[in-house]
Amino acid sequence: MAIVRMDPVNVRVRAAWLDGSPREITWGDVRLPVTRLTAVRREISAFRAAVGPRTYFEVETPGVKLALCYTHRSRRWTVNGVDEEVGPA
């Protein structure tokens, strides 16, 4: 199993107030609660100043694992990868 990279898709994300970790993802009309945060990668100095830093989150939701990206400068959440074969937790 591996997350398949795809073209970024804009989504709405509800995040925790204190640490900014995703709690719920709204993709079109579908709401997906985040059941588990599996990885976090902060890319602070990997981009030029105009692009700004971003943070990647790998999260599990019921039935699907997602790679989320938060771009700090534009304050946008995107889905950059999907893995539909998530086993029971």
Short mmCIF file of N, CA and C in Angstrom, two decimals, residues 47-54 71-74:
data_model
loop_
_atom_site.label_atom_id
_atom_site.label_comp_id
_atom_site.label_asym_id
_atom_site.label_seq_id
_atom_site.Cartn_x
_atom_site.Cartn_y
_atom_site.Cartn_z
N PHE A 47 11.38 26.26 0.26
CA PHE A 47 10.84 27.05 -0.83
C PHE A 47 11.30 28.49 -0.74
N ARG A 48 11.25 29.20 -1.85
CA ARG A 48 11.61 30.62 -1.83
C ARG A 48 10.54 31.39 -1.06
N ALA A 49 10.85 32.62 -0.67
CA ALA A 49 9.97 33.41 0.20
C ALA A 49 8.60 33.68 -0.43
N ALA A 50 8.52 33.83 -1.74
CA ALA A 50 7.24 34.11 -2.40
C ALA A 50 6.26 32.94 -2.27
N VAL A 51 6.77 31.73 -2.22
CA VAL A 51 5.93 30.54 -2.09
C VAL A 51 5.60 30.29 -0.63
N GLY A 52 6.58 30.42 0.22
CA GLY A 52 6.36 30.26 1.65
C GLY A 52 6.41 28.83 2.11
N PRO A 53 6.39 28.62 3.43
CA PRO A 53 6.46 27.26 3.98
C PRO A 53 5.15 26.51 3.81
N ARG A 54 5.23 25.18 3.94
CA ARG A 54 4.03 24.35 3.93
C ARG A 54 4.24 23.17 4.86
N THR A 71 -0.59 25.16 2.88
CA THR A 71 0.33 26.20 2.44
C THR A 71 0.11 27.42 3.32
N HIS A 72 1.10 27.76 4.10
CA HIS A 72 0.94 28.80 5.12
C HIS A 72 0.71 30.19 4.53
N ARG A 73 1.41 30.54 3.47
CA ARG A 73 1.28 31.89 2.92
C ARG A 73 -0.11 32.14 2.34
N SER A 74 -0.65 31.18 1.60
CA SER A 74 -1.98 31.35 1.00
C SER A 74 -3.10 30.83 1.89
#
